[in-house]
Coordinates of N, CA and C in Angstrom, one line a residue:
E1 N 167.9 165.0 182.6 CA 168.4 166.1 181.6 C 168.1 165.7 180.2
F2 N 168.4 164.5 179.8 CA 168.2 164.0 178.4 C 166.7 164.1 178.0
E3 N 165.8 163.9 178.9 CA 164.3 164.0 178.6 C 163.9 165.4 178.2
K4 N 164.7 166.4 178.6 CA 164.4 167.7 178.3 C 164.7 168.2 176.9
G5 N 165.5 167.3 176.2 CA 165.9 167.6 174.8 C 164.9 167.3 173.7
L6 N 165.4 167.4 172.6 CA 164.5 167.2 171.4 C 164.0 165.8 171.4
R7 N 162.7 165.6 171.2 CA 162.1 164.3 171.2 C 161.6 163.9 169.8
H8 N 161.7 162.8 169.4 CA 161.0 162.3 168.2 C 159.7 161.7 168.4
A9 N 158.7 162.0 167.5 CA 157.4 161.5 167.7 C 157.4 159.9 167.6
M10 N 156.7 159.3 168.5 CA 156.7 157.9 168.7 C 155.3 157.3 168.4
V11 N 155.2 156.1 168.0 CA 153.9 155.4 167.8 C 154.2 154.0 168.4
P12 N 153.0 153.3 168.7 CA 153.1 151.9 169.3 C 153.8 151.0 168.2
A13 N 154.7 150.1 168.8 CA 155.4 149.2 167.9 C 154.3 148.2 167.4
P14 N 154.6 147.6 166.1 CA 153.6 146.7 165.5 C 153.4 145.5 166.4
D15 N 154.4 145.0 167.2 CA 154.2 143.9 168.0 C 153.5 144.2 169.3
G16 N 153.2 145.5 169.5 CA 152.5 145.9 170.8 C 153.4 146.0 172.0
K17 N 154.7 145.8 171.7 CA 155.7 145.9 172.8 C 156.5 147.1 172.7
G18 N 156.0 148.2 173.3 CA 156.8 149.4 173.4 C 156.4 150.4 172.3
L19 N 157.4 151.2 172.0 CA 157.2 152.3 171.0 C 158.3 152.2 169.9
M20 N 158.0 152.9 168.8 CA 159.0 153.0 167.8 C 158.8 154.4 167.2
P21 N 159.9 154.9 166.5 CA 159.8 156.3 165.9 C 158.6 156.3 164.9
N22 N 158.0 157.4 164.8 CA 156.9 157.7 163.9 C 157.6 158.2 162.6
F23 N 157.8 157.4 161.6 CA 158.5 157.8 160.4 C 157.7 158.8 159.5
S24 N 156.5 159.0 159.8 CA 155.7 160.0 159.1 C 155.8 161.4 159.8
A25 N 156.5 161.5 160.8 CA 156.8 162.8 161.5 C 157.7 163.7 160.7
R26 N 157.6 165.0 160.8 CA 158.3 165.8 159.9 C 159.8 165.7 160.0
Y27 N 160.4 165.2 161.1 CA 161.8 164.9 161.2 C 162.3 164.1 160.1
C28 N 161.5 163.2 159.6 CA 161.8 162.3 158.5 C 161.3 162.8 157.1
T29 N 160.0 163.2 157.1 CA 159.4 163.5 155.9 C 159.8 164.9 155.4
E30 N 160.2 165.9 156.2 CA 160.6 167.2 155.8 C 162.1 167.5 156.0
D31 N 162.5 167.2 157.1 CA 163.9 167.6 157.5 C 164.9 166.9 156.7
V32 N 164.7 165.7 156.3 CA 165.7 164.9 155.5 C 165.7 165.4 154.0
P33 N 164.5 165.4 153.3 CA 164.6 165.8 151.9 C 164.9 167.3 151.7
A34 N 164.5 168.1 152.7 CA 164.6 169.6 152.5 C 165.8 170.1 153.3
G35 N 166.6 169.3 154.0 CA 167.7 169.7 154.8 C 168.9 168.8 154.5
L36 N 168.8 167.6 155.1 CA 170.0 166.8 155.0 C 170.4 166.4 153.5
V37 N 169.5 166.2 152.7 CA 169.7 165.8 151.3 C 170.3 167.1 150.6
V38 N 169.9 168.3 151.0 CA 170.5 169.5 150.4 C 172.0 169.5 150.8
T39 N 172.3 169.3 152.0 CA 173.7 169.3 152.5 C 174.5 168.2 151.7
R40 N 173.9 167.1 151.5 CA 174.5 166.0 150.8 C 174.7 166.4 149.3
G41 N 173.8 167.1 148.7 CA 173.9 167.5 147.4 C 175.0 168.5 147.2
V42 N 175.1 169.5 148.0 CA 176.1 170.4 148.0 C 177.5 169.8 148.2
A43 N 177.6 168.9 149.0 CA 178.8 168.1 149.3 C 179.2 167.3 148.0
E44 N 178.3 166.8 147.4 CA 178.5 166.1 146.2 C 179.0 167.0 145.1
L45 N 178.5 168.2 145.0 CA 179.1 169.1 144.0 C 180.5 169.5 144.3
A46 N 180.8 169.6 145.7 CA 182.1 169.9 146.1 C 183.1 168.8 146.1
G47 N 182.6 167.6 145.9 CA 183.5 166.4 145.9 C 183.9 165.9 147.2
V48 N 183.0 166.2 148.2 CA 183.3 165.9 149.6 C 182.5 164.6 150.0
A49 N 183.2 163.7 150.6 CA 182.5 162.4 151.1 C 181.7 162.7 152.3
T50 N 180.5 162.1 152.5 CA 179.7 162.3 153.6 C 179.2 161.0 154.1
P51 N 180.1 160.1 154.7 CA 179.6 158.8 155.0 C 178.6 158.7 156.2
S52 N 178.6 159.7 157.1 CA 177.7 159.6 158.2 C 176.3 160.2 157.7
I53 N 176.3 161.2 156.9 CA 175.1 161.8 156.3 C 174.5 160.6 155.4
D54 N 175.3 160.0 154.6 CA 174.8 158.9 153.7 C 174.1 157.9 154.5
T55 N 174.6 157.5 155.6 CA 174.1 156.4 156.5 C 172.7 156.8 157.0
V56 N 172.5 158.1 157.4 CA 171.2 158.6 157.9 C 170.2 158.6 156.7
I57 N 170.6 159.1 155.6 CA 169.7 159.2 154.5 C 169.3 157.8 154.0
Y58 N 170.2 156.9 154.0 CA 169.8 155.5 153.6 C 168.8 154.9 154.6
W59 N 169.1 155.2 155.9 CA 168.2 154.6 156.9 C 166.8 155.2 156.8
V60 N 166.8 156.5 156.6 CA 165.4 157.2 156.6 C 164.7 156.8 155.3
Q61 N 165.4 156.8 154.2 CA 164.7 156.5 152.9 C 164.2 155.1 152.8
D62 N 164.9 154.1 153.5 CA 164.4 152.8 153.6 C 163.1 152.7 154.3
R63 N 162.9 153.5 155.3 CA 161.7 153.5 156.1 C 160.6 154.3 155.5
L64 N 160.9 155.2 154.7 CA 159.9 156.0 153.9 C 159.5 155.4 152.6
H65 N 160.3 154.4 152.2 CA 160.1 153.8 150.8 C 160.3 154.9 149.8
K66 N 161.4 155.7 149.9 CA 161.8 156.7 149.0 C 163.3 156.5 148.6
Q67 N 163.8 157.2 147.6 CA 165.1 157.1 147.3 C 165.6 158.5 147.0
Y68 N 166.3 159.0 148.0 CA 166.9 160.4 147.9 C 168.4 160.3 147.5
L69 N 169.0 159.2 147.8 CA 170.4 158.9 147.5 C 170.4 157.5 146.8
N70 N 170.9 157.5 145.6 CA 170.9 156.2 144.9 C 171.9 155.3 145.4
P71 N 171.6 154.1 145.9 CA 172.6 153.2 146.5 C 173.5 152.6 145.5
K72 N 173.2 152.5 144.3 CA 174.1 152.0 143.3 C 175.1 153.0 142.8
S73 N 174.8 154.2 142.6 CA 175.7 155.3 142.2 C 176.3 156.0 143.4
G74 N 175.6 156.0 144.5 CA 176.0 156.8 145.6 C 175.8 158.3 145.4
S75 N 174.9 158.6 144.5 CA 174.6 160.0 144.2 C 173.2 160.5 144.4
V76 N 173.1 161.8 144.7 CA 171.8 162.4 144.8 C 171.3 162.6 143.4
R77 N 172.2 162.9 142.4 CA 171.8 163.3 141.0 C 170.8 162.4 140.4
D78 N 171.0 161.1 140.6 CA 170.1 160.1 139.8 C 169.2 159.3 140.8
A79 N 168.9 159.9 141.9 CA 168.0 159.3 142.9 C 166.6 159.3 142.3
V80 N 165.8 158.3 142.5 CA 164.4 158.2 142.0 C 163.6 159.3 142.5
D81 N 163.7 159.7 143.8 CA 162.8 160.7 144.4 C 163.5 162.1 144.5
L82 N 164.5 162.4 143.6 CA 165.2 163.7 143.6 C 164.2 164.8 143.6
Q83 N 163.1 164.7 142.8 CA 162.1 165.8 142.7 C 161.4 166.2 144.0
D84 N 161.5 165.3 145.0 CA 160.9 165.5 146.3 C 161.9 166.2 147.2
T85 N 163.1 166.6 146.8 CA 164.1 167.2 147.7 C 164.3 168.6 147.2
H86 N 165.1 169.3 147.9 CA 165.6 170.7 147.6 C 167.1 170.6 147.2
A87 N 167.6 169.5 146.9 CA 169.0 169.4 146.6 C 169.3 170.2 145.3
P88 N 170.5 170.8 145.2 CA 170.8 171.6 144.0 C 170.7 170.8 142.7
Q89 N 170.9 169.5 142.7 CA 170.8 168.7 141.6 C 169.4 168.7 141.0
R90 N 168.4 168.8 141.9 CA 167.0 168.8 141.4 C 166.8 170.1 140.4
F91 N 167.5 171.1 140.7 CA 167.4 172.3 139.9 C 168.5 172.4 138.8
G92 N 169.1 171.2 138.4 CA 170.0 171.2 137.3 C 171.4 171.5 137.6
F93 N 171.8 171.8 138.9 CA 173.2 172.1 139.1 C 174.0 170.9 139.1
T94 N 175.2 170.9 138.4 CA 176.1 169.8 138.4 C 177.5 170.3 138.7
D95 N 177.7 171.6 139.0 CA 179.0 172.1 139.2 C 178.9 173.1 140.4
L96 N 179.8 173.0 141.3 CA 179.9 173.8 142.5 C 180.0 175.3 142.2
H97 N 180.9 175.6 141.3 CA 181.2 177.0 140.9 C 179.9 177.6 140.3
D98 N 179.2 176.9 139.5 CA 178.0 177.4 138.8 C 176.9 177.6 139.9
F99 N 176.8 176.6 140.8 CA 175.8 176.8 141.9 C 176.1 178.0 142.8
L100 N 177.4 178.2 143.1 CA 177.7 179.3 144.0 C 177.5 180.6 143.2
T101 N 177.9 180.7 142.0 CA 177.8 181.9 141.2 C 176.3 182.3 141.1
K102 N 175.4 181.3 140.7 CA 174.0 181.6 140.4 C 173.4 182.1 141.7
L103 N 173.9 181.6 142.9 CA 173.3 182.1 144.2 C 174.0 183.4 144.7
G104 N 174.9 183.9 144.0 CA 175.6 185.1 144.4 C 176.7 184.9 145.4
Y105 N 177.1 183.7 145.7 CA 178.1 183.5 146.8 C 179.5 183.7 146.3
T106 N 179.8 184.0 145.0 CA 181.1 184.3 144.6 C 181.4 185.7 144.6
K107 N 180.5 186.5 144.8 CA 180.7 188.0 144.9 C 181.3 188.2 146.3
Q108 N 182.1 189.3 146.4 CA 182.6 189.7 147.7 C 181.5 190.2 148.5
M109 N 181.2 189.5 149.7 CA 180.1 189.9 150.4 C 180.3 190.9 151.5
Y110 N 181.6 190.9 151.9 CA 181.9 191.9 153.0 C 183.2 192.6 152.6
P111 N 183.3 193.8 153.0 CA 184.6 194.6 152.7 C 185.8 193.8 153.3
P112 N 187.0 193.9 152.7 CA 188.2 193.3 153.3 C 188.5 193.9 154.7
A113 N 188.9 193.1 155.5 CA 189.3 193.5 156.9 C 190.5 194.4 156.8
K114 N 190.5 195.4 157.6 CA 191.7 196.3 157.7 C 192.8 195.6 158.4
R115 N 194.0 195.7 157.8 CA 195.1 195.0 158.5 C 195.9 196.1 159.4
P116 N 196.3 195.7 160.6 CA 197.0 196.6 161.4 C 198.4 196.9 160.8
K117 N 198.8 198.1 161.0 CA 200.1 198.5 160.5 C 201.3 198.0 161.3

């Protein structure tokens, strides 16, 4: 059953003994900077801690020789490779309300639900 799930691209290990993840596959090179770092950036604007996400980002960025999350500040805002991400901080957002307002999320998107009498 497990073998039918999502698989990560693999390459031969440098020591020739088995396989290792291919860190140049899109799961690392695209999904992290354009997905996971975006989530982390929004959480940062909201003041929400993301320890599990941080662990994954640090793990991937070490293997890609990138810095999407600054290990000293713990922030996306001042990461060396922020320009390679789609995090809101890349576009100058520093405040959650400003971010949501500019994207139109503070407008009422749906009519209020009718309450039963």
